[in-house]
Amino acid sequence: MSDEKDTGPDERLSYEQARAELASVVERLEAGGTSLEESLALWERGEALAVICQRWLDGARARIDSARQEQAS
């Protein structure tokens, strides 16, 4: 994602919102019946949503790792 998109409205999506929209995008792509242009737009949206989900997961993992390190100290 570019820096411009890093502060966009998509970054305010919760993990659950991004995951739900990603699932919807996947369903639409799997169902077929869309034009090439629409399929490409859906694919791009899915990629952006996957990045958002991964950031949430990475952040959660970092918090868990930090909590474990604090407990071990």
PDB file of C-alpha atoms in Angstrom:
ATOM      1  CA  MET A   1       0.000   0.000   0.000  1.00  0.00           C
ATOM      2  CA  SER A   2       1.200   3.507  -0.649  1.00  0.00           C
ATOM      3  CA  ASP A   3       1.639   6.085   2.112  1.00  0.00           C
ATOM      4  CA  GLU A   4      -1.467   7.850   0.841  1.00  0.00           C
ATOM      5  CA  LYS A   5      -3.573   4.758   1.440  1.00  0.00           C
ATOM      6  CA  ASP A   6      -1.963   4.119   4.847  1.00  0.00           C
ATOM      7  CA  THR A   7      -3.976   6.968   6.301  1.00  0.00           C
ATOM      8  CA  GLY A   8      -7.117   6.362   4.275  1.00  0.00           C
ATOM      9  CA  PRO A   9     -10.495   5.190   5.472  1.00  0.00           C
ATOM     10  CA  ASP A  10      -9.625   1.534   4.873  1.00  0.00           C
ATOM     11  CA  GLU A  11      -7.064   1.720   7.658  1.00  0.00           C
ATOM     12  CA  ARG A  12      -9.883   2.378  10.114  1.00  0.00           C
ATOM     13  CA  LEU A  13     -11.527  -0.947   9.309  1.00  0.00           C
ATOM     14  CA  SER A  14     -11.501  -3.416  12.145  1.00  0.00           C
ATOM     15  CA  TYR A  15     -10.034  -6.839  11.516  1.00  0.00           C
ATOM     16  CA  GLU A  16     -13.545  -8.302  11.513  1.00  0.00           C
ATOM     17  CA  GLN A  17     -14.824  -5.735   9.007  1.00  0.00           C
ATOM     18  CA  ALA A  18     -11.893  -6.277   6.651  1.00  0.00           C
ATOM     19  CA  ARG A  19     -12.178 -10.064   6.941  1.00  0.00           C
ATOM     20  CA  ALA A  20     -15.927 -10.004   6.251  1.00  0.00           C
ATOM     21  CA  GLU A  21     -15.487  -7.794   3.195  1.00  0.00           C
ATOM     22  CA  LEU A  22     -12.623  -9.976   1.977  1.00  0.00           C
ATOM     23  CA  ALA A  23     -14.840 -13.060   2.292  1.00  0.00           C
ATOM     24  CA  SER A  24     -17.523 -11.269   0.253  1.00  0.00           C
ATOM     25  CA  VAL A  25     -14.991 -10.355  -2.438  1.00  0.00           C
ATOM     26  CA  VAL A  26     -13.813 -13.970  -2.636  1.00  0.00           C
ATOM     27  CA  GLU A  27     -17.397 -15.217  -2.944  1.00  0.00           C
ATOM     28  CA  ARG A  28     -18.080 -12.789  -5.790  1.00  0.00           C
ATOM     29  CA  LEU A  29     -14.916 -13.824  -7.610  1.00  0.00           C
ATOM     30  CA  GLU A  30     -15.649 -17.527  -7.160  1.00  0.00           C
ATOM     31  CA  ALA A  31     -19.240 -17.090  -8.368  1.00  0.00           C
ATOM     32  CA  GLY A  32     -18.010 -15.663 -11.657  1.00  0.00           C
ATOM     33  CA  GLY A  33     -20.246 -13.791 -14.036  1.00  0.00           C
ATOM     34  CA  THR A  34     -18.353 -10.525 -13.677  1.00  0.00           C
ATOM     35  CA  SER A  35     -16.589  -8.643 -16.402  1.00  0.00           C
ATOM     36  CA  LEU A  36     -12.825  -8.729 -16.610  1.00  0.00           C
ATOM     37  CA  GLU A  37     -12.656  -5.136 -15.403  1.00  0.00           C
ATOM     38  CA  GLU A  38     -14.883  -5.856 -12.401  1.00  0.00           C
ATOM     39  CA  SER A  39     -12.940  -9.022 -11.614  1.00  0.00           C
ATOM     40  CA  LEU A  40      -9.681  -7.060 -11.619  1.00  0.00           C
ATOM     41  CA  ALA A  41     -11.186  -4.408  -9.349  1.00  0.00           C
ATOM     42  CA  LEU A  42     -12.428  -7.103  -6.970  1.00  0.00           C
ATOM     43  CA  TRP A  43      -9.018  -8.769  -6.975  1.00  0.00           C
ATOM     44  CA  GLU A  44      -7.297  -5.471  -6.174  1.00  0.00           C
ATOM     45  CA  ARG A  45      -9.783  -4.781  -3.374  1.00  0.00           C
ATOM     46  CA  GLY A  46      -9.185  -8.264  -2.012  1.00  0.00           C
ATOM     47  CA  GLU A  47      -5.430  -7.706  -2.011  1.00  0.00           C
ATOM     48  CA  ALA A  48      -5.851  -4.426  -0.098  1.00  0.00           C
ATOM     49  CA  LEU A  49      -8.159  -6.081   2.438  1.00  0.00           C
ATOM     50  CA  ALA A  50      -5.716  -8.973   2.893  1.00  0.00           C
ATOM     51  CA  VAL A  51      -2.966  -6.454   3.727  1.00  0.00           C
ATOM     52  CA  ILE A  52      -5.200  -4.820   6.343  1.00  0.00           C
ATOM     53  CA  CYS A  53      -6.018  -8.194   7.895  1.00  0.00           C
ATOM     54  CA  GLN A  54      -2.346  -9.156   7.962  1.00  0.00           C
ATOM     55  CA  ARG A  55      -1.429  -5.897   9.694  1.00  0.00           C
ATOM     56  CA  TRP A  56      -4.022  -6.593  12.397  1.00  0.00           C
ATOM     57  CA  LEU A  57      -2.704 -10.128  12.846  1.00  0.00           C
ATOM     58  CA  ASP A  58       0.906  -8.954  12.960  1.00  0.00           C
ATOM     59  CA  GLY A  59      -0.018  -6.360  15.579  1.00  0.00           C
ATOM     60  CA  ALA A  60      -1.826  -8.952  17.676  1.00  0.00           C
ATOM     61  CA  ARG A  61       1.160 -11.298  17.457  1.00  0.00           C
ATOM     62  CA  ALA A  62       3.506  -8.494  18.539  1.00  0.00           C
ATOM     63  CA  ARG A  63       1.306  -7.721  21.555  1.00  0.00           C
ATOM     64  CA  ILE A  64       1.202 -11.389  22.555  1.00  0.00           C
ATOM     65  CA  ASP A  65       4.974 -11.730  22.183  1.00  0.00           C
ATOM     66  CA  SER A  66       5.497  -8.577  24.254  1.00  0.00           C
ATOM     67  CA  ALA A  67       3.183  -9.811  27.007  1.00  0.00           C
ATOM     68  CA  ARG A  68       4.995 -13.159  27.091  1.00  0.00           C
ATOM     69  CA  GLN A  69       8.372 -11.443  27.355  1.00  0.00           C
ATOM     70  CA  GLU A  70       7.132  -9.278  30.232  1.00  0.00           C
ATOM     71  CA  GLN A  71       5.862 -12.350  32.087  1.00  0.00           C
ATOM     72  CA  ALA A  72       9.165 -14.163  31.561  1.00  0.00           C
ATOM     73  CA  SER A  73      11.142 -11.272  33.074  1.00  0.00           C
TER      74      SER A  73
END
